[in-house]
PDB file of C-alpha atoms in Angstrom:
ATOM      1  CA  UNK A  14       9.148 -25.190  16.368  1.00 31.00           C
ATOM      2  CA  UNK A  15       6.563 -22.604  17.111  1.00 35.00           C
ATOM      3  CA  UNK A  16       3.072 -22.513  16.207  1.00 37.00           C
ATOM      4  CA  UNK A  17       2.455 -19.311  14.231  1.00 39.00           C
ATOM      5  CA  UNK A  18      -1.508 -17.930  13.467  1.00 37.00           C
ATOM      6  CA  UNK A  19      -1.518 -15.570  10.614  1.00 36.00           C
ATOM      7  CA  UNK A  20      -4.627 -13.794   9.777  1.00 35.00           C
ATOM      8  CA  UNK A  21      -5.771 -12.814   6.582  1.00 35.00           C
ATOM      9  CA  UNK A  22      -9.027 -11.355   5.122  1.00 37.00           C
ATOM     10  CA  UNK A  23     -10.485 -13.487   2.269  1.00 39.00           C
ATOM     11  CA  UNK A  24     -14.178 -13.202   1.438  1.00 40.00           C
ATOM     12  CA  UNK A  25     -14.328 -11.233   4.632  1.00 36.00           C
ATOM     13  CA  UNK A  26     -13.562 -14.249   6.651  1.00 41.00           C
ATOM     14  CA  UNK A  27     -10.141 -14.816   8.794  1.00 39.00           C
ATOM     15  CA  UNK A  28      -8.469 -17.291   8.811  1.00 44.00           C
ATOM     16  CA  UNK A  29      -5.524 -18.912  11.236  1.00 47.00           C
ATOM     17  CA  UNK A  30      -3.165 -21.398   9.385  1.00 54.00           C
ATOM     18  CA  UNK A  31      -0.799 -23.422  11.255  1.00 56.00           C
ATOM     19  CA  UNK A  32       2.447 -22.689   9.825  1.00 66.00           C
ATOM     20  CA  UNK A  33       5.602 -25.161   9.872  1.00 71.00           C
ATOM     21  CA  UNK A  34       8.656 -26.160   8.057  1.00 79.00           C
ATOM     22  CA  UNK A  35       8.171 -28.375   5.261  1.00 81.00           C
ATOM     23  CA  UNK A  36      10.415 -29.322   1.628  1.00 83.00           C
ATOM     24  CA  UNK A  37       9.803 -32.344  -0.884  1.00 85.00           C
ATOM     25  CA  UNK A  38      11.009 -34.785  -3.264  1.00 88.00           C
ATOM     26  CA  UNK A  39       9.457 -35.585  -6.604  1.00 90.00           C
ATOM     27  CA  UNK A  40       8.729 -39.291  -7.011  1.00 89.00           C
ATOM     28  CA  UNK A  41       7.852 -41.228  -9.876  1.00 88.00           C
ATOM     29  CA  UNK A  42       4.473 -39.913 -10.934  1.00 90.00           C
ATOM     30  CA  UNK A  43       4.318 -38.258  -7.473  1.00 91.00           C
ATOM     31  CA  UNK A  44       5.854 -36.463  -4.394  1.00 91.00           C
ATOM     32  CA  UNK A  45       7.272 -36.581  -1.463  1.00 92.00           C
ATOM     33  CA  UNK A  46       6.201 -34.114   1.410  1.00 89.00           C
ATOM     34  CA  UNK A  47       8.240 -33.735   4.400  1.00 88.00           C
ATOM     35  CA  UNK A  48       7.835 -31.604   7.672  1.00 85.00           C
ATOM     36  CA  UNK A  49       9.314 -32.130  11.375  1.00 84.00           C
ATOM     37  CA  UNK A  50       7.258 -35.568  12.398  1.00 86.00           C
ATOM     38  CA  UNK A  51       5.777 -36.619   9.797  1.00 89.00           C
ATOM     39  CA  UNK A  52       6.229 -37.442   5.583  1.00 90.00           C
ATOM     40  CA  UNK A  53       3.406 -38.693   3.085  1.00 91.00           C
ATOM     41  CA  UNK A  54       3.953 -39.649  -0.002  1.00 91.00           C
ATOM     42  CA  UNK A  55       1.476 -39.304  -2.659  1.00 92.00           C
ATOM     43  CA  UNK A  56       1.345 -41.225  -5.952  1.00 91.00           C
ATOM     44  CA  UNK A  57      -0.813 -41.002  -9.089  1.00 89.00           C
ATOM     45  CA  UNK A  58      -1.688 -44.986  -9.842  1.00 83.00           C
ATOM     46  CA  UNK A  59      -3.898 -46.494 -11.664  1.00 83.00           C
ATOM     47  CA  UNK A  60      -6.394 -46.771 -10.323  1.00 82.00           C
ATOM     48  CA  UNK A  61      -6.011 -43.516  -8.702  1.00 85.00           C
ATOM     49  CA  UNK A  62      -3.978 -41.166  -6.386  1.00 88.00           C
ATOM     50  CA  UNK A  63      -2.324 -43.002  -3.529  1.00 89.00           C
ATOM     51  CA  UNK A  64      -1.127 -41.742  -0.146  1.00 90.00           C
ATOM     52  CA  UNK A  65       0.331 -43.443   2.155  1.00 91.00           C
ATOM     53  CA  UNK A  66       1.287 -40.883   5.417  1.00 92.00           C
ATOM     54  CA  UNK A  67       3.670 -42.052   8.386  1.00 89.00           C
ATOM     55  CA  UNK A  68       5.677 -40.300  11.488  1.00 89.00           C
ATOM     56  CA  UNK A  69       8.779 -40.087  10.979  1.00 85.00           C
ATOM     57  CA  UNK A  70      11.838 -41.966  13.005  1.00 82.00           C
ATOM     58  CA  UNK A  71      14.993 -39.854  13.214  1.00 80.00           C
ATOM     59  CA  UNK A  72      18.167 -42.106  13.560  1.00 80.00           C
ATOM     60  CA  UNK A  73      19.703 -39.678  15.833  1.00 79.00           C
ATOM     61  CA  UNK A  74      16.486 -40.015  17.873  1.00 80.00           C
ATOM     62  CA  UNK A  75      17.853 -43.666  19.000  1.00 83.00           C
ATOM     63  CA  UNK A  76      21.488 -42.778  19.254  1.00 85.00           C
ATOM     64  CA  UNK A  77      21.815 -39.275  20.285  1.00 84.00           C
ATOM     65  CA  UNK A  78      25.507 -39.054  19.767  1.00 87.00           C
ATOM     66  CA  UNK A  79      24.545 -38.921  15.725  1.00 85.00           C
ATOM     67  CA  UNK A  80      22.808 -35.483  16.693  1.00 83.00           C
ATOM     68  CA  UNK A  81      25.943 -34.301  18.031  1.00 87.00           C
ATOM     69  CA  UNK A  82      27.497 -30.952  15.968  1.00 88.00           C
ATOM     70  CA  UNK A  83      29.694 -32.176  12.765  1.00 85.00           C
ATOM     71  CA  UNK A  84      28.437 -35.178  12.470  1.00 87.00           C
ATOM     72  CA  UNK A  85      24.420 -34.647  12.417  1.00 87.00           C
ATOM     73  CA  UNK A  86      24.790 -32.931   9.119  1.00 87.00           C
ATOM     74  CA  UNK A  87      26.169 -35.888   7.542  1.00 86.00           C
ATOM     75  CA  UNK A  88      23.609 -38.257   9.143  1.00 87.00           C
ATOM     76  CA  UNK A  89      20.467 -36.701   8.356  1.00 85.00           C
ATOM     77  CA  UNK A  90      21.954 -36.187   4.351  1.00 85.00           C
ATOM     78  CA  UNK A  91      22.195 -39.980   4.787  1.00 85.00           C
ATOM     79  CA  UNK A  92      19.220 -40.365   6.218  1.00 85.00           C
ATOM     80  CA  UNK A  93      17.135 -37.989   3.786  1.00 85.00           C
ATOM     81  CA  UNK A  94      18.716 -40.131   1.007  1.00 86.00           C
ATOM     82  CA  UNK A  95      17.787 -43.560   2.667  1.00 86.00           C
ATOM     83  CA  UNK A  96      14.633 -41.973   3.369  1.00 87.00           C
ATOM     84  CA  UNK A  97      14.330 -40.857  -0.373  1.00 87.00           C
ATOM     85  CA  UNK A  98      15.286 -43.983  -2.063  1.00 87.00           C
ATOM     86  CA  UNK A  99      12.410 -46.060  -0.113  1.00 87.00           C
ATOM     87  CA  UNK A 100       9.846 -43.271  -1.299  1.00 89.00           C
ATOM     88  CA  UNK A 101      11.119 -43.640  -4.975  1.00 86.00           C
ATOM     89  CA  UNK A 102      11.078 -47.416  -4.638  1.00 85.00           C
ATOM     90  CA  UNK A 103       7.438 -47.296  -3.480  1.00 87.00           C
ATOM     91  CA  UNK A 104       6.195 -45.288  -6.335  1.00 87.00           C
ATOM     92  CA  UNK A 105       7.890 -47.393  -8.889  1.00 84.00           C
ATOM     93  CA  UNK A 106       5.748 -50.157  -7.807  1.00 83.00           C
ATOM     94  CA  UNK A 107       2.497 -48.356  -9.034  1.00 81.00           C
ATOM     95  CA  UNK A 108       4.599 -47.214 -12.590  1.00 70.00           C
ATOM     96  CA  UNK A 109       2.819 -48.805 -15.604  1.00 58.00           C
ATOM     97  CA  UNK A 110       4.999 -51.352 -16.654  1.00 59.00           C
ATOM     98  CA  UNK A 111       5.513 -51.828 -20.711  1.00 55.00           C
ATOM     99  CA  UNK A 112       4.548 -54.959 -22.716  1.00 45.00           C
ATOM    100  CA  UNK A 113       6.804 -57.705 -22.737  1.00 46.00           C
ATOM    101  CA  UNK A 114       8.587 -57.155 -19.291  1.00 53.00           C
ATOM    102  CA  UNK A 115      11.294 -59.635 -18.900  1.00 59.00           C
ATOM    103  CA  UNK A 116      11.373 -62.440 -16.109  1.00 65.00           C
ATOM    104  CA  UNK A 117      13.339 -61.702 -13.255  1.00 62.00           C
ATOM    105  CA  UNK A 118      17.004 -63.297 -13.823  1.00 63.00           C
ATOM    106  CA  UNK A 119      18.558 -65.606 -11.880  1.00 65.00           C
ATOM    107  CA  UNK A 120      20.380 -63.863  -9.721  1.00 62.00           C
ATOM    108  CA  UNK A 121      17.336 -62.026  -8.756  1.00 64.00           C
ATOM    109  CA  UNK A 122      15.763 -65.285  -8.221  1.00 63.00           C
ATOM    110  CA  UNK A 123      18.702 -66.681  -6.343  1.00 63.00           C
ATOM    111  CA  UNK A 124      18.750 -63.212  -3.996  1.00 62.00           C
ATOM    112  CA  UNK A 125      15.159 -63.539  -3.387  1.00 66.00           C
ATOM    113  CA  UNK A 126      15.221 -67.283  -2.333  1.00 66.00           C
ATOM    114  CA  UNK A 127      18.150 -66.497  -0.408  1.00 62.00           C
ATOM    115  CA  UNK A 128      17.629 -63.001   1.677  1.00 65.00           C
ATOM    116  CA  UNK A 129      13.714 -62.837   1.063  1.00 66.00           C
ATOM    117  CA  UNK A 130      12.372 -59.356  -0.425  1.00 66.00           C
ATOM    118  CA  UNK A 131      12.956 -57.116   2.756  1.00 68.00           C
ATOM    119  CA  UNK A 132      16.484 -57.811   2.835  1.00 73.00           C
ATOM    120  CA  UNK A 133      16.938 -57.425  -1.021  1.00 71.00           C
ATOM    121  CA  UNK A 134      15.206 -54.278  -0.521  1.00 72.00           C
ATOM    122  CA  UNK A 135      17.680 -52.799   2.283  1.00 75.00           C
ATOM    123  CA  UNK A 136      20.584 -54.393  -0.364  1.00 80.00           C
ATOM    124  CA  UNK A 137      19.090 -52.212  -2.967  1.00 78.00           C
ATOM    125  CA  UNK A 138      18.780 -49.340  -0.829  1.00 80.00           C
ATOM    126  CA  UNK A 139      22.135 -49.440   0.519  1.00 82.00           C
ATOM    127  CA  UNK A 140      23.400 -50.297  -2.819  1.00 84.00           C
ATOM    128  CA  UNK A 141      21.899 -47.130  -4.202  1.00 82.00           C
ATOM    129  CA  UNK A 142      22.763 -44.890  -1.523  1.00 82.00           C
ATOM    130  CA  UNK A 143      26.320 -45.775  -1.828  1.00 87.00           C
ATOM    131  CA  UNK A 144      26.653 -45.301  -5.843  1.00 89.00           C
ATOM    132  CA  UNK A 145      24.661 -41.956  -5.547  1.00 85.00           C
ATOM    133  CA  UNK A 146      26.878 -40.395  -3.279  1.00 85.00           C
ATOM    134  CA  UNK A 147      30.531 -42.156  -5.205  1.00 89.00           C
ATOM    135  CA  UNK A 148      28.782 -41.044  -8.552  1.00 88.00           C
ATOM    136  CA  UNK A 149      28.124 -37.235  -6.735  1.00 88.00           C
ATOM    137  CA  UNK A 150      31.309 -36.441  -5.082  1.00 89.00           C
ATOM    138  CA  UNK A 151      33.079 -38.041  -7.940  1.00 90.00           C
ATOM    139  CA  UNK A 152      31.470 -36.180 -10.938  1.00 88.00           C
ATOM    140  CA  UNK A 153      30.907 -33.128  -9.318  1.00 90.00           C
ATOM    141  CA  UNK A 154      33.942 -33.066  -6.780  1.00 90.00           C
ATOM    142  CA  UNK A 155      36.905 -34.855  -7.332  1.00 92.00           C
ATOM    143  CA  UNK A 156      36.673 -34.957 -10.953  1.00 92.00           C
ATOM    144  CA  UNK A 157      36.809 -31.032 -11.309  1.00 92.00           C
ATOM    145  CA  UNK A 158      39.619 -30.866  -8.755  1.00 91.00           C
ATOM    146  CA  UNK A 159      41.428 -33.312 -10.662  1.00 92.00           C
ATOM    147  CA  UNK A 160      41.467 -31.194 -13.710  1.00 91.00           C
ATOM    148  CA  UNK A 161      42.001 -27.967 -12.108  1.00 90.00           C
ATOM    149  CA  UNK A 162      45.215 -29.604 -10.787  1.00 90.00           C
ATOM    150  CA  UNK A 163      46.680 -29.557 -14.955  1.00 90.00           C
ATOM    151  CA  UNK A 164      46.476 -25.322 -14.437  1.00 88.00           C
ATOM    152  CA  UNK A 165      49.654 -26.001 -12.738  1.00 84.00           C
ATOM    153  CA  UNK A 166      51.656 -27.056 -16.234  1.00 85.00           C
ATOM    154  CA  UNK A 167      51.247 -23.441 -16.842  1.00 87.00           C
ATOM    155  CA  UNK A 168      50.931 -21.593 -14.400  1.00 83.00           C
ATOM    156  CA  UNK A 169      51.353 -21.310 -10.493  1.00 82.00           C
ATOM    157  CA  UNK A 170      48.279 -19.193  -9.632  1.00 87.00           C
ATOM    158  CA  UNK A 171      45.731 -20.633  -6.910  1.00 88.00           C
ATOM    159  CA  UNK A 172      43.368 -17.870  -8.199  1.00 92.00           C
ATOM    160  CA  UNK A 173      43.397 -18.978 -11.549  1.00 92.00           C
ATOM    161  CA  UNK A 174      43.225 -22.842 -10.573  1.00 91.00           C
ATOM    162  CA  UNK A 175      40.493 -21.909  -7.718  1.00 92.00           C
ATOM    163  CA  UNK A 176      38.620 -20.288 -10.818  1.00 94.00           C
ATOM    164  CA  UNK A 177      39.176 -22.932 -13.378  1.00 93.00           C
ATOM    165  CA  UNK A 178      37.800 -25.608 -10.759  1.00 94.00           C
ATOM    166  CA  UNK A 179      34.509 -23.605 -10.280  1.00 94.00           C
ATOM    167  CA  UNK A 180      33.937 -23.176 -13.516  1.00 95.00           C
ATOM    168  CA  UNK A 181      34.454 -27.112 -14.480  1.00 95.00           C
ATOM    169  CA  UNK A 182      32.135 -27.897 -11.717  1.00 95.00           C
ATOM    170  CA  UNK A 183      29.031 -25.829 -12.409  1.00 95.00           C
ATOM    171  CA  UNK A 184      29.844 -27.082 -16.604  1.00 95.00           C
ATOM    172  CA  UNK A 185      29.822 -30.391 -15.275  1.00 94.00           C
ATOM    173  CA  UNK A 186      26.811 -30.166 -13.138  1.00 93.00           C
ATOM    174  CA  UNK A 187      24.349 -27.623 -15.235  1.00 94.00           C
ATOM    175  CA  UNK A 188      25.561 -30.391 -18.308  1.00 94.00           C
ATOM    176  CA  UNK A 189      24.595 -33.195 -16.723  1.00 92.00           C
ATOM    177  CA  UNK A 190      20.916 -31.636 -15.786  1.00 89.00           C
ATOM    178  CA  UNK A 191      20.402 -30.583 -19.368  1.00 91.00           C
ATOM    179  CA  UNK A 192      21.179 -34.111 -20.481  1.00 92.00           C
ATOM    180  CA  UNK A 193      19.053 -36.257 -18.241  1.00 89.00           C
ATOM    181  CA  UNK A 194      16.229 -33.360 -18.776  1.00 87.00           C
ATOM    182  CA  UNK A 195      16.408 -34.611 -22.167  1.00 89.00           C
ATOM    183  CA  UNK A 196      15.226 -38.147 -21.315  1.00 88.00           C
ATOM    184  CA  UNK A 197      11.118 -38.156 -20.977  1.00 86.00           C
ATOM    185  CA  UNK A 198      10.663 -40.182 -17.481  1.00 83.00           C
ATOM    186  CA  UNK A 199      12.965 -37.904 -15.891  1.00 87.00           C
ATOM    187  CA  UNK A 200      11.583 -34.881 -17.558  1.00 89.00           C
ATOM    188  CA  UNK A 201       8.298 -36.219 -16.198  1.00 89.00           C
ATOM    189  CA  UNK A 202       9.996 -35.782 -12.667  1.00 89.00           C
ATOM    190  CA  UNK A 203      11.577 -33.058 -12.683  1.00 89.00           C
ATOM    191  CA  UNK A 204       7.826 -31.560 -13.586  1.00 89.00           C
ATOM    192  CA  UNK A 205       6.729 -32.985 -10.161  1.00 90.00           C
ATOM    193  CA  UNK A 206       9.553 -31.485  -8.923  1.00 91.00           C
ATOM    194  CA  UNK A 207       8.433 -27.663  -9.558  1.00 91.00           C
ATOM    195  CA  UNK A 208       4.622 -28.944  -8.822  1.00 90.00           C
ATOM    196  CA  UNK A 209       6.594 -29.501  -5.378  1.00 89.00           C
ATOM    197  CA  UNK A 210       8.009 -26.239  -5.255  1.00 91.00           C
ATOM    198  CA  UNK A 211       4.448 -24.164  -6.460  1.00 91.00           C
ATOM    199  CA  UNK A 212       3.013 -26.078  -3.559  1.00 88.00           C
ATOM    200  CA  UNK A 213       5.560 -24.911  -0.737  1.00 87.00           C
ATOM    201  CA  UNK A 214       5.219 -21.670  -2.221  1.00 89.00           C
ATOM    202  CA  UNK A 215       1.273 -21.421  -2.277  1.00 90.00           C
ATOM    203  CA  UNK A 216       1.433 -23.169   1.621  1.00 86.00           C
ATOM    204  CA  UNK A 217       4.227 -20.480   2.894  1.00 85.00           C
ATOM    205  CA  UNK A 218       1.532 -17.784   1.334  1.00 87.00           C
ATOM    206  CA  UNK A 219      -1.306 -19.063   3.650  1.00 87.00           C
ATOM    207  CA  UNK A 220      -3.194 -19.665   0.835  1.00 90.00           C
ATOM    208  CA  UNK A 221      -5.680 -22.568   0.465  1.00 90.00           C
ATOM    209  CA  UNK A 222      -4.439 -25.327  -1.475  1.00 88.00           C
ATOM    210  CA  UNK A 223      -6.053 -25.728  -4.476  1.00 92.00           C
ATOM    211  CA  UNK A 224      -5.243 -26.346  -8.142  1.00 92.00           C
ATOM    212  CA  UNK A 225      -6.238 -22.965  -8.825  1.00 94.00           C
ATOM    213  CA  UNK A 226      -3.864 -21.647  -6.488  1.00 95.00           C
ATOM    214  CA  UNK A 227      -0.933 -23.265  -6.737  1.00 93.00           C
ATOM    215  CA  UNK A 228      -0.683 -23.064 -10.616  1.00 94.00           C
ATOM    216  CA  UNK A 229       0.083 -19.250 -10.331  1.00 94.00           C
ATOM    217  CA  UNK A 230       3.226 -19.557  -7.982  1.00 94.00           C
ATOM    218  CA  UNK A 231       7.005 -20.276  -9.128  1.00 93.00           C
ATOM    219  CA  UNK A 232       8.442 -23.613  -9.786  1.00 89.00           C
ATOM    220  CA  UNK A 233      12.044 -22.525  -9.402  1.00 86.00           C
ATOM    221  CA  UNK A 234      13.350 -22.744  -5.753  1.00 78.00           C
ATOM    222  CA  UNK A 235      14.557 -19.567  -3.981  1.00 73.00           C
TER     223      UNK A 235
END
């Protein structure tokens, strides 16, 4: 990546702003900011906002054949996701928890005695990598496909079946958004979300980033 200046008159001062690639994540009552080498994560506790900033290790960085063409693509989704998941994790742990929170159980208990908390944290991880993408490319995928394939009782056309599959998938997926919109702690995110995107937005401007001017910008991504 290059270093770009741009210059630009405001209150007949210039100004240079070091420009770079950068996208996000929304969190649990914060976000996640991502550029080249490094990601911080900023969280609105209780106490407070929290930000916690660290360089980022690339997988394919230690094993260079994972940077190869074909298969980087699928390694850094992985990655991103692993990445993601931790980031969530950590900004649960500041979440107000409600009255009356049960114990852990015992198998909790018994995972903790036996693995210790960094392993049961990779387990979760893993764990939750592995549903996400099963519960993605099944919903949104293979369950389309699937009932595409019944346009062939009727008919022969790949057109019509191509068509019928499209339209299932972008039912299933805008359907599922407008239902989990619906619930209020993901509604809460998905705010954070376009707070995310008016950030980007007021950054890629060369604007300063403040309140005032990020509020103006949009919230929906190009």
């Amino acid at each position: 990546l290059k270093e770009k200046c741009f210059i630009y008159t405001m209150a007949d001062k210039q100004s240079c702003a070091f420009r770079t690639t950068i996208g996000g994540q929304a969190l649990i009552e914060g976000i996640l900011m991502r550029g080249p080498e490094k990601q911080a994560i900023v969280v609105r506790g209780p106490e407070g906002l929290v930000i916690r900033e660290e360089e980022l290790k690339l997988i394919r960085d230690k094993y260079p054949i994972l940077g190869l063409p074909l298969i980087r693509g699928s390694v850094t989704f992985l990655d991103s996701m692993v990445k993601g998941v931790k980031a969530l994790m950590f900004s649960a742990d500041f979440y107000p928890e409600e009255a009356g929170t049960e114990e852990p159980s015992k198998f909790e208990q018994w995972l903790d005695r036996k693995l210790g908390n960094e392993k049961v944290e990779k387990l979760v991880i893993a764990f939750s990598v592995v549903i996400a993408v099963a519960f993605s490319v099944g919903l949104f995928m293979l369950l389309p496909t699937f009932l595409a394939s019944f346009v062939e009782l009727w008919t022969g056309s790949i057109l019509l079946r191509n068509l019928v599959d499209a339209l299932l998938r972008i039912g299933l997926f805008m359907g599922y958004l407008i239902l989990v919109s619906r619930m209020k702690d993901i509604r809460r995110v998905f705010s954070y979300h376009g707070a995310e995107h008016k950030t980007i937005f007021c950054y890629e401007k060369g604007l300063e980033l403040t309140v005032e001017n990020v509020r103006p910008q949009p919230k929906h991504h190009p």
